[in-house]
Amino acid sequence: MVFPTVLLKLLDWLLYHLLANSCHRGERKMRNHGFFSKNPSLKSPPQPPPYPNLTKCGDLEGRVSQTLVCDIQNTLLANSQSFFPYFMLVAFEGGSIIRALLLLLSSPILFLLDYELKLRAMVFITFCGLKVKDMEGISRAVLPKFYLENLNPNVYEVWASTGNRVVFTSVPRVMVEGFLKEYLGVGDVVGTELHTVGQYFTGLVCGPGLVVKHRAIKEFFGEKKPDVGIGSSSPRDHLFLSLCKEAYVVNSTEDNIKAGANSAIMPREKYPKPLVFHDGRLAFLPTPFATLSMFMWLPPGIILAIFRLFVGIFLPYKMAIFLGTLSGVRIRVKGLNHSGTEGGKKGHVLYVCTHRTLLDPVFLSTSLGKPLTAVTYSLSKMSEFIAPIRTVRLTRDRKQDGETMQRLLSEGDLVVCPEGTTCREPYLLRFSSLFAELTDEIVPVAMNTEVTMFYGTTASGLKCLDPIFFLMNPRPIYYIQVLEKVPRELTCAGGKSSFEVANYIQRQLGDALGFECTNLTRKDKYMKLAGNEGVVVQDKRRRP
């Protein structure tokens, strides 16, 4: 008799919280949005916030010794009324497309739930059965990009003026701690803890439940009050702001609109730390509407990608460009009429390219209208099979690779990407100098891409799908600029060292693209994104 009684109580709780209480809150939300309002004059006038706006914060000098407390949601991050997009990133990039679809289908129900139930529901759908190791990778390689792009510059200005910062948030700590400590110099992060069994999340919240900010601040600081508190205009934040010596609220959405759409966007040059590397397939912030658009695009997108592959593999260059353009692929080419790109007396041309995707040599060959040979350090068997041009693997043995490239160059024009790996952001990695020792017939080629839905590169996913994902974009763009041939006096034949030649060409390409040259390498990228030195073992997990 005990079990039926417990079951009835559980059903009663669910009916109350998920139906009656949620429907009441849904009705209140719709009333607040004006769905049932006949006369605008009947609406109560907005009440002024009990705390001053952040713009009223005084002199920022002399705050180095002060302690600041705030939340990441609706405070550090601008326009983050819902944390749904960041849960979707974890579900899609760390879980699977099925998990992402389940989260999307739940969004109408989530809209009706109160804040606590909504957060618990998103946690369960996103984390149930997810590997702890996968979440660590997403926290390190995927989420920082989207957090930085949504960082509130007004809050960060005050944030950076203080010497000690503590974040209190009800969102899972594992989703924000890595970013906050690495990019924003946070000392402590107090967030909701998730329950795990072995190496997997259960989707449940640990014992104390969701973090309640004013309680957490009391437990963390005791009788001492933090110097500065920043919160949103939500009544939920007023309690914890009352515990601070100084308290401010961030600009509301209306204020941001009045100030201008770009006022709440952190410019790249002002990022607290440069974002050079990031991983993941999604090139957009997956709000519910944007995610729905992606899922609706997937079936025609896959068909379109297959068509584009077929066109590039089997049709002549001119016809491939024509049909590819009709399908939405745009190629912007400059500099094809330069003299000296047809090879010299000593042999064929060595094209030195920046590396954006595996399709770089293919698009260059198509644009030039002639066959090229590409060398690569790592290429999946599928990519090698469908490649419309000749590809040759290198071994990372300098002497052997040099001999291989010299032989290939004697047979025809050769394409090499001396960065050794792809980089998505406006940075160039350090160039390997091996190519400079092969010939003095060197033509630099600046290449860049632009996508709106999917990235065509990955460090931890299935590399064989890279071309497919790139070609699934509705209107992908390839920028190709063929620069002048490197003067002979600036090559090894003219007395320059191979390192000087490599650095010179890197600067030339960086200037052409408006990119910053770095000394970062392939090893640095994979240590950051995949946790290894670039020797990627075949992963048995199914990743998007």
XYZ file of C-alpha atoms in Angstrom:
544
model
C 0.000 0.000 0.000
C 2.971 2.302 0.473
C 3.968 2.358 -3.208
C 0.519 3.409 -4.561
C 0.361 6.182 -1.980
C 3.780 7.525 -2.967
C 2.835 7.259 -6.642
C -0.368 9.231 -6.091
C 1.528 11.951 -4.249
C 4.061 12.132 -7.071
C 1.307 12.415 -9.687
C -0.393 15.103 -7.631
C 2.873 17.081 -7.473
C 3.376 16.769 -11.222
C -0.180 17.830 -11.998
C 0.169 20.878 -9.798
C 3.615 22.036 -10.891
C 3.598 21.037 -14.535
C -0.023 21.837 -15.359
C -1.857 24.120 -12.962
C 1.076 26.203 -11.784
C 2.725 26.340 -15.215
C -0.510 27.276 -16.990
C -1.017 30.070 -14.488
C 2.494 31.339 -15.131
C 1.975 30.980 -18.882
C -1.195 33.068 -18.663
C 0.665 35.696 -16.656
C 3.470 35.769 -19.229
C 0.992 36.284 -22.045
C -0.712 39.058 -20.103
C 2.665 40.697 -19.516
C 3.357 40.531 -23.242
C 0.013 42.224 -23.952
C -1.860 39.296 -25.542
C -5.056 40.003 -23.562
C -4.744 43.757 -23.242
C -7.494 45.686 -25.016
C -6.534 49.146 -23.831
C -2.847 50.064 -23.444
C -3.790 52.744 -20.938
C -4.948 50.029 -18.545
C -1.421 48.696 -18.143
C 0.252 49.715 -14.920
C 3.184 52.087 -15.422
C 6.626 50.457 -15.083
C 8.102 50.807 -11.626
C 11.590 52.305 -11.348
C 14.216 49.798 -10.210
C 15.227 50.028 -6.552
C 18.906 50.182 -7.515
C 20.708 52.622 -9.838
C 21.610 51.694 -13.376
C 25.147 50.484 -13.979
C 25.812 53.629 -16.002
C 25.539 55.559 -12.709
C 28.573 53.721 -11.343
C 31.118 56.361 -10.378
C 34.865 56.520 -10.764
C 36.384 53.114 -11.525
C 39.801 54.082 -10.212
C 40.890 52.697 -6.864
C 38.694 49.606 -6.954
C 41.537 47.099 -7.213
C 41.103 46.041 -3.598
C 37.333 45.633 -3.904
C 35.313 42.436 -4.334
C 32.612 42.265 -7.008
C 29.802 39.710 -7.183
C 27.396 39.112 -10.063
C 25.698 36.468 -12.189
C 26.661 35.463 -15.716
C 23.065 35.288 -16.958
C 21.469 38.681 -17.727
C 24.532 40.421 -16.312
C 27.913 39.466 -17.737
C 26.148 38.172 -20.832
C 23.977 40.666 -22.689
C 20.592 39.570 -24.054
C 20.626 36.288 -22.130
C 17.079 36.179 -20.763
C 17.189 32.435 -21.442
C 20.209 30.172 -21.217
C 18.574 27.859 -23.782
C 21.097 28.546 -26.602
C 24.013 27.466 -24.420
C 22.240 24.286 -23.335
C 21.572 23.634 -27.027
C 25.292 24.005 -27.785
C 26.089 21.379 -25.153
C 23.313 19.080 -26.409
C 24.343 19.335 -30.067
C 28.133 19.490 -29.814
C 28.633 17.246 -26.797
C 25.649 14.945 -27.166
C 24.028 14.229 -30.510
C 21.611 15.644 -33.033
C 18.842 13.548 -31.429
C 19.462 15.125 -28.026
C 19.418 18.568 -29.636
C 16.103 17.764 -31.334
C 14.570 16.649 -28.027
C 15.654 19.894 -26.406
C 14.157 21.887 -29.271
C 10.842 20.005 -29.104
C 10.650 20.759 -25.392
C 11.022 24.530 -25.869
C 7.239 25.286 -26.069
C 6.723 23.494 -22.758
C 9.762 25.208 -21.239
C 8.188 28.566 -22.032
C 5.293 27.759 -19.688
C 7.405 26.565 -16.782
C 8.709 28.762 -14.012
C 12.411 29.536 -13.825
C 13.422 26.665 -11.540
C 11.448 23.950 -13.349
C 12.633 25.243 -16.734
C 16.268 25.077 -15.647
C 15.888 21.601 -14.163
C 14.184 20.358 -17.332
C 16.938 21.745 -19.577
C 19.592 20.237 -17.318
C 17.968 16.803 -17.496
C 17.501 16.765 -21.280
C 20.979 18.138 -21.939
C 23.044 16.184 -19.419
C 21.323 12.832 -18.844
C 23.834 10.223 -20.039
C 26.373 12.809 -21.230
C 30.030 11.992 -20.563
C 31.856 14.246 -18.134
C 34.825 14.254 -20.534
C 32.640 15.509 -23.384
C 31.348 18.375 -21.251
C 34.907 19.352 -20.371
C 35.719 19.547 -24.088
C 32.668 21.689 -24.844
C 33.472 24.011 -21.931
C 37.036 24.413 -23.176
C 36.594 24.567 -26.951
C 33.026 25.572 -27.890
C 31.242 27.737 -25.318
C 33.909 30.486 -24.871
C 33.360 31.760 -28.426
C 29.648 32.349 -27.864
C 30.158 33.781 -24.381
C 32.713 36.292 -25.682
C 30.449 37.316 -28.555
C 27.690 38.055 -26.041
C 29.820 39.668 -23.339
C 28.350 42.917 -22.029
C 31.067 45.595 -22.412
C 29.465 47.925 -19.857
C 29.492 45.255 -17.165
C 32.992 44.134 -18.100
C 34.345 47.666 -17.699
C 33.283 47.720 -14.056
C 34.239 44.058 -13.677
C 37.814 44.667 -14.838
C 38.298 47.560 -12.405
C 37.958 45.318 -9.347
C 40.621 43.007 -8.010
C 38.510 40.087 -6.744
C 35.496 38.706 -8.614
C 33.051 36.003 -7.596
C 30.227 34.694 -9.763
C 27.052 33.254 -8.234
C 24.726 31.576 -10.706
C 21.949 29.009 -10.789
C 23.120 27.573 -14.117
C 25.386 24.489 -13.941
C 28.890 25.375 -12.815
C 30.463 23.056 -15.414
C 28.965 25.201 -18.188
C 30.543 28.482 -17.106
C 33.513 27.910 -14.794
C 36.093 27.206 -17.516
C 35.266 30.382 -19.433
C 35.015 32.590 -16.360
C 38.367 31.542 -14.948
C 40.347 31.433 -18.205
C 38.991 34.527 -19.958
C 37.659 36.764 -17.166
C 40.000 35.989 -14.278
C 37.280 34.917 -11.848
C 38.527 33.778 -8.477
C 35.556 31.632 -7.467
C 32.460 30.333 -9.236
C 29.478 29.195 -7.170
C 27.008 27.442 -9.451
C 24.565 24.565 -9.478
C 26.312 21.226 -9.099
C 25.240 18.270 -11.245
C 24.992 14.682 -10.091
C 27.283 12.127 -11.739
C 27.639 8.350 -11.691
C 31.102 7.276 -12.745
C 32.016 9.224 -15.873
C 28.444 10.180 -16.782
C 25.979 12.867 -15.765
C 22.582 11.647 -14.552
C 20.773 14.830 -15.541
C 19.857 15.530 -11.903
C 20.926 18.364 -9.650
C 23.022 17.593 -6.569
C 21.623 17.636 -3.037
C 21.165 21.344 -2.219
C 19.455 21.954 -5.561
C 19.728 25.066 -7.706
C 21.906 27.816 -6.314
C 19.919 30.615 -4.670
C 22.183 33.629 -4.981
C 21.399 35.537 -1.778
C 21.772 32.366 0.313
C 24.992 31.424 -1.464
C 26.464 34.895 -0.848
C 25.642 34.673 2.860
C 27.295 31.266 3.103
C 30.328 32.362 1.080
C 31.046 35.723 2.753
C 29.486 35.198 6.169
C 29.066 38.500 7.990
C 31.276 40.347 5.512
C 29.569 42.212 2.687
C 30.966 42.238 -0.857
C 31.903 45.713 -2.065
C 30.057 45.778 -5.398
C 27.094 43.785 -6.664
C 25.772 43.827 -10.234
C 22.478 42.193 -11.139
C 19.609 42.364 -13.558
C 16.396 44.310 -13.038
C 14.647 41.044 -12.140
C 13.195 40.918 -8.612
C 15.136 37.673 -8.096
C 18.353 39.697 -8.031
C 17.178 42.338 -5.563
C 17.721 40.084 -2.555
C 21.366 39.390 -3.277
C 22.005 43.016 -4.281
C 20.734 44.099 -0.851
C 23.681 42.227 0.673
C 26.269 44.382 -1.159
C 27.749 47.739 -0.141
C 27.180 49.100 -3.652
C 24.549 47.671 -5.977
C 23.759 48.324 -9.626
C 21.496 46.837 -12.268
C 22.411 46.412 -15.926
C 20.650 48.172 -18.768
C 17.287 46.760 -19.694
C 16.504 45.650 -23.237
C 14.704 48.937 -23.846
C 17.766 50.901 -22.777
C 19.956 48.918 -25.131
C 17.598 49.590 -28.013
C 17.676 53.312 -27.302
C 21.458 53.297 -27.017
C 21.905 51.369 -30.245
C 22.032 47.698 -31.202
C 25.826 47.559 -31.126
C 26.156 49.045 -27.644
C 25.866 45.639 -25.996
C 28.334 43.868 -28.284
C 31.938 43.463 -27.184
C 34.300 44.322 -30.091
C 36.811 41.584 -30.891
C 39.762 43.893 -30.267
C 38.529 44.435 -26.697
C 38.173 40.773 -25.780
C 39.835 40.124 -22.395
C 41.834 37.369 -24.089
C 42.235 36.715 -27.848
C 40.011 33.966 -29.212
C 42.250 32.120 -31.676
C 40.957 28.551 -31.491
C 37.478 27.143 -31.063
C 35.705 23.959 -32.111
C 32.198 22.740 -32.805
C 30.001 22.571 -35.895
C 27.466 25.333 -35.247
C 28.394 28.759 -36.608
C 25.399 30.550 -35.047
C 23.919 31.032 -31.592
C 21.211 28.325 -31.467
C 18.175 30.172 -30.171
C 14.925 28.180 -30.484
C 13.974 29.869 -33.767
C 17.488 29.550 -35.243
C 17.678 25.881 -34.206
C 14.259 25.182 -35.738
C 15.469 26.796 -38.976
C 18.546 24.554 -38.929
C 16.526 21.365 -38.514
C 14.170 22.426 -41.308
C 17.201 23.083 -43.538
C 18.956 19.764 -42.837
C 17.104 17.519 -45.380
C 17.476 19.890 -48.374
C 20.931 20.858 -47.116
C 22.208 17.278 -47.249
C 20.831 16.855 -50.779
C 22.407 20.161 -51.818
C 25.785 19.156 -50.368
C 25.736 15.873 -52.316
C 24.860 17.761 -55.514
C 27.701 20.228 -54.954
C 30.126 17.363 -54.340
C 29.021 15.653 -57.537
C 29.479 18.876 -59.518
C 32.966 19.455 -58.127
C 34.143 15.879 -58.674
C 32.805 14.953 -62.091
C 32.219 18.119 -64.133
C 34.720 20.350 -65.983
C 35.998 23.455 -64.195
C 33.845 26.059 -65.959
C 30.678 24.000 -65.677
C 31.452 23.218 -62.032
C 31.789 26.943 -61.253
C 28.565 27.733 -63.134
C 26.442 25.054 -61.434
C 28.080 25.665 -58.067
C 27.191 29.346 -58.296
C 23.594 28.485 -59.196
C 23.411 26.263 -56.082
C 24.482 29.136 -53.830
C 28.273 28.650 -53.587
C 30.005 31.979 -54.097
C 33.673 32.252 -55.102
C 35.372 35.636 -54.938
C 38.659 35.539 -56.853
C 41.358 38.196 -57.261
C 44.737 38.230 -58.945
C 44.408 35.423 -61.511
C 46.029 37.586 -64.206
C 49.355 37.969 -62.399
C 52.376 37.157 -64.506
C 54.708 34.456 -63.277
C 51.983 32.002 -62.238
C 52.590 29.611 -65.104
C 55.849 28.188 -63.857
C 59.428 29.132 -64.617
C 62.431 27.638 -66.287
C 63.372 25.585 -63.254
C 60.047 23.838 -62.777
C 56.440 24.257 -61.789
C 54.725 26.645 -59.403
C 54.436 26.075 -55.671
C 51.214 27.655 -54.380
C 51.480 28.541 -50.680
C 47.985 28.937 -49.173
C 46.408 29.898 -45.920
C 44.408 26.974 -44.557
C 40.680 27.414 -43.943
C 39.150 24.007 -44.857
C 40.114 20.766 -46.591
C 38.568 22.205 -49.753
C 41.217 24.943 -50.156
C 43.193 23.140 -52.921
C 39.957 22.111 -54.668
C 38.618 25.656 -54.885
C 42.036 26.956 -55.959
C 42.302 24.316 -58.693
C 38.771 25.111 -59.895
C 39.439 28.857 -59.910
C 42.729 28.474 -61.791
C 41.122 26.005 -64.191
C 43.990 23.519 -64.054
C 44.854 20.359 -62.111
C 46.935 20.701 -58.959
C 48.458 18.273 -56.504
C 47.896 18.870 -52.792
C 49.979 17.539 -49.928
C 48.488 16.956 -46.510
C 49.530 15.563 -43.151
C 46.190 14.022 -42.241
C 43.227 13.238 -44.459
C 40.354 10.819 -43.920
C 39.970 7.992 -46.418
C 36.560 9.327 -47.428
C 37.918 12.822 -48.145
C 40.807 11.309 -50.069
C 38.429 9.140 -52.101
C 36.070 11.937 -53.141
C 38.809 14.536 -53.773
C 38.655 15.733 -57.402
C 42.391 16.502 -57.373
C 45.432 14.401 -56.529
C 46.293 14.297 -52.822
C 49.489 12.921 -51.270
C 50.064 12.212 -47.581
C 53.155 13.474 -45.773
C 54.834 11.673 -42.886
C 56.139 14.537 -40.673
C 59.664 13.299 -41.350
C 61.304 16.464 -42.679
C 63.794 14.775 -44.994
C 61.301 12.298 -46.437
C 58.582 14.913 -46.852
C 61.015 17.260 -48.572
C 61.957 14.581 -51.075
C 58.278 13.752 -51.712
C 57.325 17.388 -52.310
C 60.365 17.932 -54.561
C 59.351 14.976 -56.709
C 55.727 16.128 -56.931
C 56.832 19.645 -57.837
C 58.890 18.289 -60.699
C 55.754 16.592 -62.052
C 53.386 19.581 -61.866
C 52.074 22.510 -59.850
C 51.828 21.849 -56.130
C 49.663 23.280 -53.332
C 50.896 23.406 -49.743
C 49.337 24.858 -46.585
C 52.322 25.538 -44.282
C 50.145 26.307 -41.247
C 49.636 22.551 -40.997
C 46.065 22.872 -39.776
C 42.998 25.058 -40.133
C 42.184 28.174 -38.128
C 38.727 29.770 -38.187
C 39.494 33.142 -36.674
C 41.396 36.060 -38.301
C 44.805 34.730 -37.289
C 47.584 32.947 -39.175
C 49.494 30.184 -37.435
C 53.248 29.826 -37.736
C 54.387 28.692 -41.183
C 56.567 25.622 -41.557
C 59.681 26.591 -43.518
C 60.118 23.326 -45.432
C 58.347 24.589 -48.566
C 60.805 27.490 -48.934
C 63.677 25.054 -49.525
C 62.040 23.443 -52.563
C 61.903 26.171 -55.212
C 62.063 29.888 -55.902
C 58.830 29.753 -57.973
C 56.531 30.545 -55.042
C 53.079 32.122 -55.395
C 51.254 33.021 -52.147
C 47.466 32.549 -52.134
C 45.284 34.214 -49.495
C 42.202 32.111 -48.802
C 39.290 32.704 -46.478
C 35.773 31.349 -46.034
C 32.459 32.608 -44.721
C 29.671 30.366 -43.414
C 26.384 31.042 -41.665
C 25.249 27.672 -40.318
C 27.976 24.995 -40.111
C 31.749 25.056 -39.779
C 33.583 22.843 -42.238
C 36.417 22.000 -39.851
C 36.749 20.093 -36.592
C 39.454 19.101 -34.129
C 37.572 16.459 -32.159
C 34.712 15.362 -34.424
C 34.597 13.234 -37.567
C 36.934 14.859 -40.096
C 35.447 12.851 -42.971
C 32.295 14.987 -42.648
C 34.139 18.314 -42.912
C 33.452 18.877 -46.653
C 29.821 17.789 -46.213
C 29.182 20.266 -43.403
C 30.803 23.118 -45.318
C 28.763 22.410 -48.440
C 25.556 22.138 -46.375
C 25.658 25.871 -45.723
C 22.957 27.718 -47.690
C 25.382 30.248 -49.210
C 29.025 29.466 -48.377
C 31.640 31.902 -49.637
C 35.260 31.247 -50.628
C 37.633 34.200 -50.969
C 40.726 33.516 -53.079
C 43.396 36.127 -53.736
C 46.439 35.094 -55.768
C 49.325 37.390 -54.858
C 52.359 38.264 -56.954
C 55.084 35.660 -57.210
C 57.708 36.078 -54.488
C 60.712 37.961 -55.946
C 63.756 35.749 -56.398
C 65.872 37.911 -54.103
C 63.449 37.146 -51.259
C 63.692 33.353 -51.684
C 66.342 30.899 -50.578
C 67.859 31.150 -54.064
C 68.375 34.867 -53.367
C 70.264 34.221 -50.136
C 67.416 34.272 -47.617
C 67.002 31.530 -45.030
C 63.963 29.286 -45.225
C 62.646 30.807 -41.989
C 62.922 34.329 -43.375
C 61.043 33.281 -46.504
C 58.297 31.577 -44.493
C 57.878 34.595 -42.193
C 57.831 36.997 -45.145
C 55.079 35.045 -46.926
C 53.088 34.757 -43.689
C 53.183 38.550 -43.311
C 52.191 39.065 -46.951
C 49.180 36.784 -46.600
C 48.250 38.279 -43.242
C 48.262 41.780 -44.730
C 46.166 40.645 -47.706
C 43.517 39.127 -45.438
C 43.719 41.601 -42.573
C 44.736 38.740 -40.253
C 47.158 38.792 -37.330
C 50.275 36.622 -37.631
C 51.078 34.401 -34.640
C 53.692 31.879 -33.532
C 51.019 29.359 -32.575
C 51.261 25.912 -34.145
C 49.182 22.862 -34.943
C 50.236 21.390 -31.597
C 48.939 24.452 -29.752
C 45.581 24.131 -31.483
C 45.062 20.474 -30.661
C 46.244 20.852 -27.079
C 43.614 23.571 -26.674
C 40.724 21.889 -28.489
C 41.316 18.139 -28.320
C 43.712 17.734 -25.401
C 46.391 16.041 -27.515
C 49.339 17.063 -29.665
C 47.573 16.773 -32.982
C 47.783 13.038 -33.488
C 44.047 12.462 -33.472
C 43.039 8.890 -32.775
C 39.899 7.622 -34.451
C 37.107 8.426 -32.063
C 34.483 5.772 -31.548
C 31.937 8.311 -30.371
C 29.392 9.549 -32.814
C 29.934 13.236 -32.992
C 28.102 15.672 -35.265
